[in-house]
Amino acid sequence: MIWNEHIECMSRDELREIQSKRLCETVERVYYNVPFYRKKMQELGLEPGDIKGIQDLSKLPFTTKQDLRDNYPFNLFAVPMSDVVRVHASSGTTGKPTVVGYTRRDLSSWSEVVARSLHCAGVAKNDRIQIAYGYGLFTGGLGIHYGAEKVGATVIPISGGNTKKQLNLMSDFESTVIACTPSYALYLAEAMEEQGIDPAKLKLKTGIFGAEPWTNNMRKQIEAKLHIKAMDIYGLSEVMGPGVACECSYQNGLHVAEDHFIPETISTDTLKNVDMGMEGELVFTTITKEALPILRYRTRDLTVLNYDKCECGRTMVRMQKCTGRSDDMLIIRGVNVFPSQIESVLLEMSETKPHYLLIVERHNNLDTLEIWVEVDEAFFSDEIRKLENLTKKITHEIQSTLGISVKVKLVEPKTIERSEGKAKRIIDRRKLV
Ligand SMILES: [Zn+2]
């Protein structure tokens, strides 16, 4: 099932030509319409004529989330507001939100890439897709919505939250696809178990999961618990929203819509492109967007790009599933710690749930990491010895994975706050001390 075979399977040479032409147009657009980019390019001694094609991409300046905040709300827009037909915004954990805008043509490109993504993940006309991403300023809900309509699927725009209703409608409307964050999918599975709903009896067959990094172990759990195929969709509002990339049935990397977004991977130390096949921070340049064209946006997501042709026939580059971010990385006593490493350990144990909380503190100038882990209901007991042994086992496993000492605290099932959006897994108290 390929939505736009002409584009998605075109030769790399042909694609490169399209990318080069569109990159030059984008550079002109930002140089003449966005003071921020004109200034940045001038500082680098660059004029639009210096960019002759994709080979000159690395000469261009980077854009960061802070740049969007500094230009709040609309100062990075390259068209007059009368041409902007929609805005979205992401709530920042600190400071002002970042605002993004779309022209009519941008919205049309967005639906196109989401339609490709959904088709790529196996969603078609006969499907009924329950969209449990939040509708509103967040790009998740409306982004998937219009792509799903374009595919011709039956859209159930339930939005996020209200778990009981989610489950009722899923059963009554015979939803075949659920779109939400992977952590909410696990939460739904838990709620089903509680309410005695057998997922095998539902019509659900596919999950479209994104908006937060998740591991392949988590995928296995979701697939087993919900009896579905769990597909990874990638996107971020600064670049477009969901649909920047999506997995195909081979689940071996996410195909990037390269005729709209050019990906690069850079070293976070040198900011230079990493060698082919090496992990780096993912950077995107949009090449068709009108309202908010972005040059070399630093996503903070870590990935590897794979240019080999995929078995599905698509030639579009695949980005490896993002399981870590360069900015949710914790540095504890000089050691880099990714929450996903801890998650992987927990997912391999039958006694625990993949719900956890990391608490980082500083005592006498020494950083400490405490990990709260939820114990499976079936295993939770009053037997102190049993729980003590489990604590020891988890502590040992995590310590040997991370290479630092940690304190593990077992907590009762459902102690850790559930999120209907992105899971909050870290409390770093060091900044307050
Ligand atoms: Zn493929």
Coordinates of C-alpha atoms and ligand atoms in Angstrom, one line a residue:
M1 CA 0.0 0.0 0.0
I2 CA 1.8 3.1 -1.2
W3 CA -0.1 6.3 -1.2
N4 CA 2.0 8.3 -3.7
E5 CA 4.2 5.7 -5.5
H6 CA 5.5 8.3 -8.0
I7 CA 7.1 10.3 -5.1
E8 CA 7.7 7.7 -2.5
C9 CA 9.6 5.3 -4.8
M10 CA 11.4 7.8 -7.1
S11 CA 15.1 7.4 -7.8
R12 CA 17.5 9.1 -5.3
D13 CA 18.9 11.2 -8.1
E14 CA 15.5 12.5 -9.1
L15 CA 14.7 13.2 -5.5
R16 CA 17.9 15.1 -5.0
E17 CA 17.1 17.3 -7.9
I18 CA 13.7 18.2 -6.4
Q19 CA 15.2 18.8 -3.0
S20 CA 17.9 21.1 -4.4
K21 CA 15.4 23.2 -6.3
R22 CA 13.1 23.5 -3.3
L23 CA 15.9 24.2 -0.9
C24 CA 17.0 27.2 -3.1
E25 CA 13.4 28.5 -3.1
T26 CA 13.1 28.2 0.6
V27 CA 16.4 30.0 1.2
E28 CA 15.2 32.9 -1.0
R29 CA 11.9 32.9 0.8
V30 CA 13.4 33.2 4.3
Y31 CA 16.1 35.6 3.3
Y32 CA 13.7 38.1 1.9
N33 CA 10.8 37.6 4.3
V34 CA 12.2 36.7 7.7
P35 CA 14.5 39.2 9.3
F36 CA 15.7 36.6 11.7
Y37 CA 17.1 34.4 8.9
R38 CA 18.4 37.3 6.9
K39 CA 20.4 38.4 9.9
K40 CA 21.7 34.9 10.6
M41 CA 22.8 34.4 7.0
Q42 CA 24.4 37.8 6.8
E43 CA 26.4 37.0 10.0
L44 CA 27.7 33.9 8.2
G45 CA 28.4 36.0 5.1
L46 CA 25.8 34.1 3.1
E47 CA 23.5 35.3 0.3
P48 CA 20.8 33.2 -1.3
G49 CA 22.9 32.8 -4.4
D50 CA 25.5 30.9 -2.3
I51 CA 23.1 28.0 -1.9
K52 CA 23.0 26.2 -5.2
G53 CA 21.6 22.9 -4.0
I54 CA 21.5 20.3 -1.3
Q55 CA 25.3 20.0 -1.3
D56 CA 25.3 23.5 0.3
L57 CA 22.9 22.6 3.1
S58 CA 25.5 22.5 5.8
K59 CA 26.5 26.1 5.1
L60 CA 23.1 27.3 6.5
P61 CA 22.5 28.4 10.1
F62 CA 20.7 26.1 12.6
T63 CA 17.4 27.0 14.2
T64 CA 16.5 26.0 17.8
K65 CA 13.4 25.9 19.9
Q66 CA 14.8 28.9 21.7
D67 CA 14.8 30.8 18.4
L68 CA 11.1 30.1 18.1
R69 CA 10.5 31.4 21.6
D70 CA 12.5 34.5 21.0
N71 CA 10.4 35.3 18.0
Y72 CA 7.1 34.7 19.8
P73 CA 4.5 34.7 18.5
F74 CA 4.7 35.3 14.7
N75 CA 8.1 36.8 13.9
L76 CA 9.4 33.8 12.0
F77 CA 6.4 33.7 9.7
A78 CA 7.4 34.3 6.0
V79 CA 3.9 35.3 4.8
P80 CA 1.5 38.0 5.9
M81 CA -1.0 36.9 8.6
S82 CA -3.8 37.2 6.0
D83 CA -2.3 34.1 4.3
V84 CA -2.0 32.1 7.5
V85 CA -5.1 29.9 7.8
R86 CA -4.2 28.1 11.0
V87 CA -1.9 28.3 14.0
H88 CA -0.8 25.6 16.5
A89 CA 1.3 26.0 19.6
S90 CA 3.1 23.7 21.9
S91 CA 3.1 24.3 25.6
G92 CA 6.6 24.7 26.8
T93 CA 7.6 23.3 30.1
T94 CA 9.4 26.5 30.7
G95 CA 8.6 30.0 29.3
K96 CA 6.5 30.9 26.3
P97 CA 4.9 28.3 24.0
T98 CA 6.3 27.9 20.5
V99 CA 3.9 29.0 17.8
V100 CA 3.7 27.6 14.3
G101 CA 1.6 28.6 11.3
Y102 CA 0.2 27.2 8.1
T103 CA -1.0 28.5 4.8
R104 CA -3.7 26.7 2.8
R105 CA -1.0 25.0 0.8
D106 CA 0.9 24.0 4.0
L107 CA -2.2 22.3 5.3
S108 CA -2.6 20.5 2.0
S109 CA 1.0 19.2 2.2
W110 CA 0.5 18.2 5.8
S111 CA -2.6 16.1 4.9
E112 CA -0.6 14.6 2.1
V113 CA 2.3 13.5 4.3
V114 CA 0.0 12.1 7.0
A115 CA -2.0 10.2 4.3
R116 CA 1.3 8.7 3.1
S117 CA 2.2 7.9 6.7
L118 CA -1.1 6.2 7.5
H119 CA -1.0 4.2 4.3
C120 CA 2.6 3.3 5.1
A121 CA 1.5 2.0 8.5
G122 CA -1.3 -0.1 6.9
V123 CA -4.3 2.2 7.4
A124 CA -6.7 2.4 4.5
K125 CA -10.1 3.5 3.4
N126 CA -12.0 0.7 5.2
D127 CA -10.4 1.5 8.5
R128 CA -12.1 3.3 11.4
I129 CA -9.5 5.4 13.2
Q130 CA -10.0 6.6 16.7
I131 CA -7.9 9.7 17.2
A132 CA -7.0 10.0 20.8
Y133 CA -4.4 12.6 20.4
G134 CA -5.4 15.9 21.8
Y135 CA -7.3 18.2 19.5
G136 CA -6.6 21.9 19.8
L137 CA -3.4 23.8 19.8
F138 CA -1.4 20.5 19.9
T139 CA -0.7 19.3 16.3
G140 CA -1.4 15.6 17.1
G141 CA -5.2 15.5 16.8
L142 CA -5.9 17.8 13.9
G143 CA -2.7 16.7 12.1
I144 CA -3.7 13.0 12.0
H145 CA -7.4 14.0 11.4
Y146 CA -7.0 15.5 8.0
G147 CA -4.6 12.9 6.8
A148 CA -7.0 10.1 7.8
E149 CA -9.9 11.8 6.0
K150 CA -7.7 12.2 2.9
V151 CA -7.0 8.4 3.1
G152 CA -10.8 8.0 3.3
A153 CA -10.8 6.2 6.6
T154 CA -13.7 6.7 9.0
V155 CA -12.5 9.2 11.5
I156 CA -13.6 9.1 15.2
P157 CA -12.3 12.4 16.5
I158 CA -12.6 11.6 20.2
S159 CA -9.5 13.6 21.2
G160 CA -7.4 12.7 24.3
G161 CA -8.5 11.6 27.8
N162 CA -11.8 10.2 29.1
T163 CA -10.5 6.7 29.1
K164 CA -13.9 5.0 29.8
K165 CA -15.4 6.7 26.8
Q166 CA -12.4 5.7 24.7
L167 CA -13.0 2.1 25.5
N168 CA -16.8 2.2 25.1
L169 CA -16.5 3.8 21.6
M170 CA -13.7 1.5 20.6
S171 CA -16.0 -1.4 21.2
D172 CA -19.3 0.1 20.0
F173 CA -17.9 1.8 16.9
E174 CA -15.6 -1.1 16.1
S175 CA -12.5 1.0 15.8
T176 CA -9.7 -0.8 13.8
V177 CA -7.0 1.8 14.5
I178 CA -6.1 3.8 17.6
A179 CA -3.8 6.9 17.3
C180 CA -2.3 8.2 20.6
T181 CA 0.9 8.4 22.6
P182 CA 2.5 5.0 23.3
S183 CA 2.3 5.6 27.1
Y184 CA -1.5 6.2 26.8
A185 CA -1.8 3.0 24.8
L186 CA -0.3 1.1 27.7
Y187 CA -2.7 3.0 30.0
L188 CA -5.6 1.9 27.8
A189 CA -4.5 -1.7 28.0
E190 CA -4.4 -1.4 31.8
A191 CA -7.9 0.1 31.9
M192 CA -9.2 -2.8 29.7
E193 CA -7.8 -5.3 32.0
E194 CA -9.4 -3.6 35.0
Q195 CA -12.8 -3.5 33.2
G196 CA -12.6 -7.0 32.1
I197 CA -12.4 -6.1 28.4
D198 CA -10.7 -8.7 26.2
P199 CA -8.6 -6.8 23.6
A200 CA -8.7 -9.9 21.4
K201 CA -12.4 -9.5 21.0
L202 CA -12.1 -6.0 19.7
K203 CA -11.7 -5.1 16.1
L204 CA -8.6 -3.1 16.8
K205 CA -5.6 -4.1 14.7
T206 CA -3.2 -1.2 14.4
G207 CA -1.9 1.6 16.6
I208 CA -0.4 4.8 15.3
F209 CA 1.9 5.9 18.1
G210 CA 4.1 9.0 18.4
A211 CA 4.8 12.3 20.2
E212 CA 7.2 10.8 22.6
P213 CA 10.3 8.5 22.3
W214 CA 9.5 4.8 23.0
T215 CA 11.5 1.6 22.8
N216 CA 11.1 -1.6 20.9
N217 CA 10.5 -3.3 24.2
M218 CA 7.6 -1.1 24.8
R219 CA 6.4 -1.9 21.3
K220 CA 6.4 -5.6 22.2
Q221 CA 4.4 -4.9 25.3
I222 CA 1.8 -2.9 23.6
E223 CA 1.5 -5.4 20.7
A224 CA 1.0 -8.3 23.2
K225 CA -1.4 -6.5 25.5
L226 CA -3.6 -4.9 22.8
H227 CA -3.3 -7.6 20.1
I228 CA -2.4 -5.0 17.5
K229 CA 0.5 -4.0 15.4
A230 CA 2.1 -0.9 17.0
M231 CA 3.5 1.5 14.4
D232 CA 5.7 4.5 15.1
I233 CA 4.8 7.8 13.5
Y234 CA 7.2 10.8 13.9
G235 CA 6.7 14.5 13.7
L236 CA 7.1 17.7 15.6
S237 CA 5.2 20.9 15.3
E238 CA 8.2 23.1 14.5
V239 CA 8.7 21.1 11.3
M240 CA 5.0 20.3 10.5
G241 CA 3.4 18.0 13.0
P242 CA 2.8 14.3 12.8
G243 CA 3.6 12.8 9.4
V244 CA 7.2 13.9 9.0
A245 CA 8.1 10.2 9.0
C246 CA 6.4 6.9 9.6
E247 CA 7.2 3.2 9.7
C248 CA 6.2 0.7 7.0
S249 CA 5.1 -2.9 7.6
Y250 CA 8.7 -3.9 8.0
Q251 CA 9.0 -1.9 11.2
N252 CA 12.7 -1.2 10.4
G253 CA 13.0 2.5 10.5
L254 CA 10.6 5.4 9.6
H255 CA 10.4 6.7 6.0
V256 CA 10.9 10.4 6.0
A257 CA 8.8 12.5 3.5
E258 CA 12.0 13.8 2.0
D259 CA 10.4 15.8 -0.8
H260 CA 9.1 18.1 2.0
F261 CA 11.7 17.7 4.8
I262 CA 15.5 17.2 4.4
P263 CA 16.9 15.3 7.3
E264 CA 20.5 15.4 8.6
T265 CA 22.2 13.9 11.6
I266 CA 24.8 16.0 13.4
S267 CA 27.2 15.6 16.3
T268 CA 26.0 17.5 19.3
D269 CA 29.7 18.4 20.1
T270 CA 31.0 19.6 16.7
L271 CA 27.6 20.4 15.1
K272 CA 29.0 18.7 11.9
N273 CA 27.3 16.0 10.0
V274 CA 28.1 12.6 11.4
D275 CA 29.3 9.8 9.1
M276 CA 26.8 7.6 7.3
G277 CA 25.4 5.0 9.6
M278 CA 26.4 6.8 12.8
E279 CA 24.0 8.1 15.4
G280 CA 23.5 11.8 15.6
E281 CA 21.0 14.5 16.5
L282 CA 18.3 14.8 13.9
V283 CA 18.1 18.1 12.1
F284 CA 15.3 19.1 9.6
T285 CA 15.1 21.7 6.9
T286 CA 11.6 22.2 5.5
I287 CA 11.5 22.8 1.7
T288 CA 7.9 23.3 0.8
K289 CA 6.5 25.2 3.8
E290 CA 5.3 28.8 3.1
A291 CA 4.1 30.2 6.5
L292 CA 6.9 28.9 8.7
P293 CA 9.9 27.6 6.6
I294 CA 12.6 26.4 9.0
L295 CA 16.3 26.0 8.2
R296 CA 18.1 23.1 10.0
Y297 CA 15.9 22.7 13.0
R298 CA 17.7 20.9 15.8
T299 CA 15.1 18.4 17.1
R300 CA 17.2 17.0 20.0
D301 CA 16.1 13.5 18.9
L302 CA 18.9 11.0 18.4
T303 CA 18.8 8.7 15.4
V304 CA 20.6 7.0 12.6
L305 CA 19.7 7.6 8.9
N306 CA 19.6 4.6 6.6
Y307 CA 19.6 5.3 2.8
D308 CA 19.3 1.7 1.7
K309 CA 16.3 0.8 -0.4
C310 CA 13.6 -0.7 1.8
E311 CA 11.9 -4.0 1.1
C312 CA 8.6 -2.2 0.8
G313 CA 9.8 -0.5 -2.3
R314 CA 10.0 3.0 -0.9
T315 CA 13.3 4.9 -1.6
M316 CA 12.7 7.6 1.0
V317 CA 15.4 7.5 3.7
R318 CA 14.6 5.7 6.9
M319 CA 15.4 7.2 10.3
Q320 CA 15.9 4.7 13.1
K321 CA 13.2 4.7 15.8
C322 CA 14.1 7.5 18.2
T323 CA 14.5 6.1 21.7
G324 CA 16.5 8.9 23.3
R325 CA 16.8 12.6 23.1
S326 CA 19.9 14.7 23.5
D327 CA 18.1 16.8 26.0
D328 CA 16.2 14.3 28.3
M329 CA 19.6 12.8 28.8
L330 CA 20.5 13.1 32.5
I331 CA 24.1 13.4 33.5
I332 CA 24.5 11.8 36.9
R333 CA 27.9 11.8 38.5
G334 CA 29.4 12.3 35.1
V335 CA 27.5 9.4 33.5
N336 CA 24.9 9.9 30.7
V337 CA 21.6 8.3 31.6
F338 CA 18.7 7.9 29.2
P339 CA 15.3 7.1 30.7
S340 CA 14.8 4.7 27.8
Q341 CA 17.7 2.5 29.2
I342 CA 15.8 2.1 32.5
E343 CA 12.6 1.5 30.7
S344 CA 14.2 -1.4 28.7
V345 CA 15.3 -3.1 31.9
L346 CA 11.8 -2.8 33.5
L347 CA 10.1 -4.1 30.4
E348 CA 12.1 -7.3 30.6
M349 CA 10.8 -8.1 34.0
S350 CA 7.5 -9.7 34.5
E351 CA 7.1 -8.4 38.1
T352 CA 7.1 -4.7 37.1
K353 CA 5.0 -2.3 35.1
P354 CA 6.7 0.1 32.6
H355 CA 5.5 3.0 34.8
Y356 CA 8.4 4.6 36.5
L357 CA 9.6 7.9 37.8
L358 CA 13.2 9.1 38.1
I359 CA 14.0 11.4 40.9
V360 CA 17.4 13.1 40.8
E361 CA 18.7 15.0 43.8
R362 CA 21.9 16.4 45.1
H363 CA 23.1 15.7 48.6
N364 CA 26.5 17.1 49.7
N365 CA 27.4 17.8 46.1
L366 CA 26.7 14.2 45.1
D367 CA 24.0 13.4 42.6
T368 CA 21.6 10.6 43.5
L369 CA 19.2 8.8 41.4
E370 CA 16.1 7.2 42.9
I371 CA 13.8 5.2 40.7
W372 CA 10.2 4.5 41.6
V373 CA 9.0 1.4 40.0
E374 CA 5.4 0.1 39.9
V375 CA 5.0 -3.5 40.8
D376 CA 2.6 -5.7 39.0
E377 CA -0.6 -6.2 41.0
A378 CA -0.2 -10.0 40.8
F379 CA 3.2 -9.7 42.4
F380 CA 2.5 -7.0 45.0
S381 CA 2.3 -8.7 48.4
D382 CA 2.9 -8.1 52.0
E383 CA 5.8 -10.5 52.0
I384 CA 8.6 -8.2 52.8
R385 CA 11.3 -10.7 51.9
K386 CA 9.8 -11.1 48.4
L387 CA 9.7 -7.4 47.8
E388 CA 13.2 -7.0 49.1
N389 CA 14.5 -9.6 46.7
L390 CA 12.8 -7.9 43.8
T391 CA 14.2 -4.5 44.8
K392 CA 17.7 -6.1 44.8
K393 CA 17.2 -7.7 41.5
I394 CA 16.0 -4.5 39.8
T395 CA 18.7 -2.4 41.4
H396 CA 21.3 -4.9 40.2
E397 CA 20.0 -4.9 36.6
I398 CA 19.7 -1.1 36.4
Q399 CA 23.1 -0.6 37.9
S400 CA 24.8 -2.9 35.5
T401 CA 23.0 -1.2 32.6
L402 CA 23.8 2.4 33.7
G403 CA 27.1 1.9 35.4
I404 CA 26.2 4.0 38.4
S405 CA 24.6 3.2 41.8
V406 CA 20.9 3.9 42.1
K407 CA 18.2 3.5 44.7
V408 CA 15.1 1.6 43.7
K409 CA 11.8 2.1 45.5
L410 CA 8.9 -0.2 44.7
V411 CA 5.5 1.4 44.8
E412 CA 2.0 0.0 44.6
P413 CA 0.3 -0.4 41.3
K414 CA -1.1 2.9 40.0
T415 CA 0.9 5.1 42.4
I416 CA 2.7 6.9 39.6
E417 CA 0.6 9.6 38.0
R418 CA -0.7 8.6 34.5
S419 CA -0.5 11.0 31.7
E420 CA -2.9 11.3 28.8
G421 CA -0.3 13.1 26.8
K422 CA 3.4 12.8 27.0
A423 CA 4.6 10.9 30.0
K424 CA 6.5 12.8 32.7
R425 CA 9.2 10.5 33.9
I426 CA 11.9 12.8 35.4
I427 CA 11.9 15.0 38.5
D428 CA 15.2 16.7 38.6
R429 CA 15.5 18.5 41.9
R430 CA 19.1 19.5 41.4
K431 CA 18.3 22.8 39.8
L432 CA 16.4 23.9 42.9
V433 CA 19.1 23.1 45.4
Ligands
ZN1 ZN 9.7 0.5 4.0

